[in-house]
Coordinates of C-alpha atoms in Angstrom, one line a residue:
M22 CA -3.3 63.0 -105.3
P23 CA -2.6 59.7 -107.1
Y24 CA -4.3 56.9 -106.3
T25 CA -1.9 53.9 -105.1
R26 CA -2.7 50.1 -104.2
L27 CA -1.8 49.1 -100.8
P28 CA 0.3 46.2 -101.1
K29 CA -0.5 42.4 -101.1
R30 CA 0.9 41.9 -97.9
F31 CA -0.2 44.5 -95.9
R32 CA -3.6 43.9 -97.1
T33 CA -3.1 39.9 -95.9
L34 CA -2.1 41.2 -92.9
F35 CA -4.8 44.0 -91.8
S36 CA -7.7 40.8 -92.7
G37 CA -6.0 38.6 -90.4
L38 CA -6.1 41.5 -87.8
L39 CA -10.0 41.8 -88.1
L40 CA -10.4 37.9 -88.0
F41 CA -8.1 36.7 -85.1
P42 CA -10.3 37.6 -81.6
T43 CA -13.3 35.2 -83.8
L44 CA -10.5 32.3 -84.1
I45 CA -9.3 32.7 -80.7
F46 CA -12.3 33.2 -78.9
A47 CA -15.5 31.6 -81.3
E48 CA -18.6 33.1 -80.2
D49 CA -17.7 34.4 -77.5
A50 CA -15.4 37.1 -79.7
S51 CA -16.6 41.0 -78.5
I52 CA -17.8 41.6 -82.9
P53 CA -20.3 44.1 -82.5
K54 CA -23.9 43.0 -82.4
F55 CA -26.9 44.4 -83.7
K56 CA -29.1 45.2 -80.2
E57 CA -31.4 42.9 -79.7
L58 CA -35.6 44.0 -80.0
P59 CA -37.5 43.0 -76.3
Q60 CA -39.2 40.3 -77.9
E61 CA -44.2 40.8 -77.7
R62 CA -45.8 39.3 -74.9
V63 CA -49.4 38.6 -74.7
S64 CA -50.7 39.6 -71.8
P65 CA -52.6 37.6 -69.3
A66 CA -56.1 37.1 -69.4
E67 CA -57.8 38.7 -66.4
D68 CA -59.1 36.9 -64.4
K69 CA -63.2 36.6 -64.6
W70 CA -64.7 34.1 -62.3
E71 CA -64.7 34.2 -58.7
F72 CA -65.6 32.1 -55.3
G73 CA -66.8 33.4 -51.8
A74 CA -67.9 32.8 -48.8
R75 CA -69.3 35.3 -46.2
F76 CA -70.4 35.7 -42.2
G77 CA -72.4 38.8 -41.3
A78 CA -74.5 40.2 -38.1
G79 CA -76.9 42.7 -38.7
I80 CA -80.0 44.0 -36.6
R81 CA -83.5 43.9 -38.0
G82 CA -85.4 46.9 -37.7
M83 CA -89.0 47.7 -35.6
D84 CA -91.7 47.2 -38.5
R85 CA -95.0 46.3 -38.8
F86 CA -94.5 42.8 -38.2
D87 CA -93.8 43.3 -34.8
H88 CA -96.3 45.7 -34.3
N89 CA -98.9 43.0 -35.7
L90 CA -98.0 40.7 -32.8
G91 CA -99.2 43.3 -30.3
G92 CA -102.3 42.1 -31.6
F93 CA -102.0 38.6 -30.3
T94 CA -104.6 36.8 -28.4
S95 CA -106.1 33.2 -27.8
S96 CA -110.5 34.3 -27.5
L97 CA -112.0 35.1 -30.8
D98 CA -114.4 36.6 -28.8
P99 CA -113.9 40.7 -29.7
T100 CA -115.5 42.1 -26.5
V101 CA -112.3 39.8 -24.8
F102 CA -110.1 42.1 -22.6
T103 CA -106.7 41.1 -24.0
V104 CA -103.1 42.5 -23.1
T105 CA -99.8 41.2 -25.6
K106 CA -96.3 41.6 -24.7
V107 CA -94.2 41.4 -27.5
R108 CA -90.0 40.6 -26.5
N109 CA -88.5 41.4 -29.1
E110 CA -84.9 40.0 -29.7
R111 CA -83.6 41.5 -33.3
T112 CA -79.9 40.2 -34.0
M113 CA -79.4 37.8 -36.5
T114 CA -76.7 36.5 -38.1
Q115 CA -76.2 35.4 -41.7
G116 CA -74.2 33.1 -44.1
E117 CA -73.5 32.9 -47.4
I118 CA -72.0 32.4 -50.7
L119 CA -71.2 34.0 -54.0
I120 CA -70.5 33.0 -57.8
R121 CA -70.0 35.9 -60.1
N122 CA -68.5 36.6 -63.7
R123 CA -66.8 39.9 -64.6
F124 CA -68.6 40.6 -67.8
S125 CA -67.2 43.8 -68.2
G126 CA -64.3 46.4 -67.5
N127 CA -65.1 47.3 -64.3
F128 CA -68.9 45.4 -63.8
K129 CA -69.6 41.9 -62.4
V130 CA -72.9 40.0 -62.3
G131 CA -73.8 37.4 -59.8
V132 CA -75.5 35.3 -57.5
I133 CA -75.7 35.5 -53.7
G134 CA -77.0 32.1 -51.5
G135 CA -77.4 32.1 -47.6
F136 CA -79.4 32.2 -44.4
H137 CA -80.3 34.1 -41.7
Y138 CA -80.8 33.2 -38.6
F139 CA -82.8 35.9 -36.3
Q140 CA -82.7 35.3 -32.6
N141 CA -85.7 33.8 -30.7
F142 CA -88.4 36.6 -29.9
G143 CA -91.2 35.6 -28.0
L144 CA -94.8 36.8 -26.7
T145 CA -97.2 36.6 -23.9
N146 CA -100.6 37.4 -23.7
I147 CA -103.4 37.5 -21.2
T148 CA -107.2 37.3 -21.7
G149 CA -110.7 38.2 -19.3
D150 CA -111.5 34.5 -19.8
P151 CA -109.0 34.1 -18.2
F152 CA -106.6 32.6 -20.2
Y153 CA -102.5 33.1 -20.2
T154 CA -100.6 32.4 -23.0
K155 CA -96.8 32.5 -23.9
L156 CA -94.7 31.5 -27.0
H157 CA -91.2 31.9 -28.2
F158 CA -90.3 32.1 -31.2
G159 CA -87.6 30.8 -33.9
M160 CA -87.2 32.6 -37.5
E161 CA -85.0 31.7 -40.6
S162 CA -84.8 32.3 -44.1
L163 CA -83.0 31.0 -46.9
Y164 CA -82.4 32.9 -50.4
L165 CA -81.3 33.4 -54.1
L166 CA -80.5 36.6 -54.7
A167 CA -79.6 38.2 -59.0
M168 CA -76.9 40.5 -57.3
V169 CA -74.6 43.1 -59.8
W170 CA -71.4 45.1 -58.0
Q171 CA -69.2 47.7 -59.5
D172 CA -65.5 47.9 -58.4
G173 CA -62.7 50.0 -58.0
R174 CA -59.1 50.8 -56.4
I175 CA -58.8 53.1 -54.0
N176 CA -55.4 52.6 -53.7
R177 CA -52.5 50.2 -54.1
Y178 CA -53.8 48.2 -50.9
L179 CA -57.3 48.6 -51.0
N180 CA -60.0 48.1 -53.7
W181 CA -64.1 49.1 -52.9
E182 CA -67.4 47.7 -54.3
A183 CA -70.3 48.0 -54.1
G184 CA -73.7 46.2 -55.6
F185 CA -77.3 45.9 -55.6
G186 CA -79.6 42.8 -56.4
G187 CA -82.9 41.2 -55.5
G188 CA -84.3 37.2 -55.7
Y189 CA -86.5 34.9 -54.1
T190 CA -86.6 34.5 -50.1
K191 CA -88.2 31.6 -47.3
A192 CA -88.4 31.9 -44.2
L193 CA -89.1 29.0 -41.7
W194 CA -91.1 30.1 -38.3
V195 CA -91.2 28.0 -35.7
S196 CA -92.9 28.7 -32.5
G197 CA -93.9 26.6 -29.2
G198 CA -95.0 27.2 -25.5
Y199 CA -97.6 26.9 -23.1
A200 CA -101.2 28.4 -22.2
T201 CA -103.2 27.5 -19.6
N202 CA -106.5 28.6 -17.9
G203 CA -105.4 27.6 -14.6
K204 CA -106.9 24.7 -14.5
D205 CA -105.8 22.8 -17.6
Y206 CA -102.3 23.3 -19.3
Y207 CA -101.9 23.4 -23.4
I208 CA -98.8 22.8 -25.2
Q209 CA -98.4 24.9 -28.1
N210 CA -96.9 24.3 -31.3
G211 CA -96.4 25.9 -34.5
N212 CA -94.5 24.9 -37.5
L213 CA -95.4 27.7 -40.7
S214 CA -93.3 28.8 -43.4
G215 CA -93.9 31.6 -46.5
S216 CA -92.2 32.5 -49.7
G217 CA -92.0 36.7 -50.9
I218 CA -89.1 38.8 -52.3
E219 CA -85.8 40.1 -51.0
F220 CA -84.0 42.9 -52.6
R221 CA -79.9 43.8 -50.8
L222 CA -77.6 46.6 -51.5
E223 CA -74.0 46.6 -50.3
G224 CA -70.9 47.7 -50.0
S225 CA -67.4 46.7 -49.4
V226 CA -63.8 47.2 -49.6
S227 CA -61.3 44.4 -50.5
T228 CA -57.9 43.5 -50.0
P229 CA -55.6 41.2 -52.1
V230 CA -53.7 38.2 -50.2
T231 CA -52.3 36.3 -53.1
N232 CA -53.0 36.6 -56.4
H233 CA -55.8 34.8 -56.8
V234 CA -57.5 35.8 -53.2
T235 CA -58.7 38.1 -51.1
L236 CA -60.1 39.4 -48.1
S237 CA -63.2 42.2 -48.0
A238 CA -65.3 43.6 -45.4
G239 CA -68.4 45.9 -46.5
V240 CA -71.6 46.9 -44.5
F241 CA -75.2 45.9 -45.5
L242 CA -78.7 46.9 -45.9
S243 CA -81.5 44.6 -47.4
W244 CA -85.6 44.0 -47.2
I245 CA -88.1 41.1 -47.1
N246 CA -91.4 41.1 -48.5
I247 CA -93.5 37.9 -47.5
A248 CA -96.7 37.6 -48.0
S249 CA -97.9 35.4 -45.6
F250 CA -97.3 32.1 -43.4
D251 CA -99.1 28.7 -43.8
G252 CA -98.7 25.4 -42.0
S253 CA -99.9 23.5 -39.2
F254 CA -100.0 24.7 -35.7
N255 CA -101.0 22.7 -32.6
G256 CA -101.5 20.3 -35.2
S257 CA -103.5 21.5 -37.4
T258 CA -103.4 23.2 -40.7
S259 CA -103.3 26.8 -39.9
S260 CA -102.4 30.1 -40.7
V261 CA -101.7 33.7 -38.8
Y262 CA -104.8 35.7 -39.3
I263 CA -105.1 39.5 -38.4
R264 CA -108.2 40.6 -38.1
Q265 CA -109.9 44.2 -38.8
D266 CA -109.8 44.9 -35.1
G267 CA -105.6 44.5 -35.1
R268 CA -105.8 41.0 -33.3
V269 CA -104.1 38.5 -34.8
S270 CA -104.7 34.6 -34.1
P271 CA -102.9 31.3 -35.8
L272 CA -106.5 29.7 -37.0
T273 CA -107.7 27.4 -39.5
E274 CA -109.5 28.5 -42.8
S275 CA -112.6 27.1 -41.4
A276 CA -112.7 29.0 -37.9
N277 CA -111.2 31.8 -39.2
Q278 CA -114.6 31.8 -41.9
Q279 CA -116.3 31.2 -38.6
N280 CA -115.0 34.3 -37.0
I281 CA -115.4 36.4 -39.9
L282 CA -120.1 35.4 -39.4
L283 CA -119.3 35.6 -35.9
S284 CA -117.8 38.5 -35.0
Q285 CA -118.5 40.6 -38.7
Q286 CA -114.9 41.7 -39.6
Y287 CA -112.7 41.4 -42.4
S288 CA -109.6 39.2 -41.4
R289 CA -106.0 38.6 -43.8
K290 CA -103.7 36.9 -43.4
L291 CA -100.5 38.4 -41.6
D292 CA -97.6 39.1 -43.6
M293 CA -93.8 40.4 -43.2
Q294 CA -92.2 43.6 -44.0
S295 CA -88.8 43.9 -42.8
A296 CA -85.6 45.7 -43.1
Y297 CA -82.8 44.8 -41.1
G298 CA -79.0 45.7 -41.7
G299 CA -75.7 44.4 -40.3
I300 CA -71.7 44.3 -40.8
F301 CA -70.3 41.0 -42.9
F302 CA -66.6 39.5 -43.1
G303 CA -65.6 37.4 -46.6
V304 CA -63.2 36.1 -48.2
N305 CA -63.4 35.5 -52.1
Y306 CA -61.4 32.7 -54.4
R307 CA -61.2 34.2 -58.3
L308 CA -60.0 31.1 -60.9

């Protein structure tokens, strides 16, 4: 069929119909548009720095520190009869703060600083001199540990976390009490301290409260090693020595040397190797 050109009036009418919606509705005209592509957004940076506070309670295990205290005596004569009863109260409380940073996918590094407060314990000693001694002890320690943690997700509400580390600890050992031979009465006061190392193993679960705050609960197991305790006892510079026969006494350096000469027994300073464990609760804030 031969091509037929449309009349000019028909073409003008057809163009007007196409432009009519634009003239009436302007920008709201329902002219087909290209589908808008979603904007490419950069995901927010992952939280890295974290600060926390914890409170915990636990119990100190029976160890050679308690066993050695069972050899306490007020007499330096190895031939004098002596018997000692140790009163063990091995519970403890602790408080600590932590600062840490996420350095890779599910690993964090940081430090924990805090204190342990051990429940008061003590002993009574009777010797054949005769002499009766009753002492009560208070002990607390400060520590600073470098830690590494690994964490992961249990479900949408809970995360797990495991950590290990070690560092410096310093213990303060305060004693008080009295001694008597039936005629005279002597006040007993001591203030000793020692430093050493501490290791920590812990595990916990946590749940988020807000985008920045989480609550946690966990268990821990620690081990303390303090080489010796030095300070003052009854006003003199002293240390606690354990002799070759297992007898333990607070002595000055000169008194210890004299005791070695008289008894022909080697002596060393009393150390502390103690394991303890417990539970803790904490709150963490992420920047």
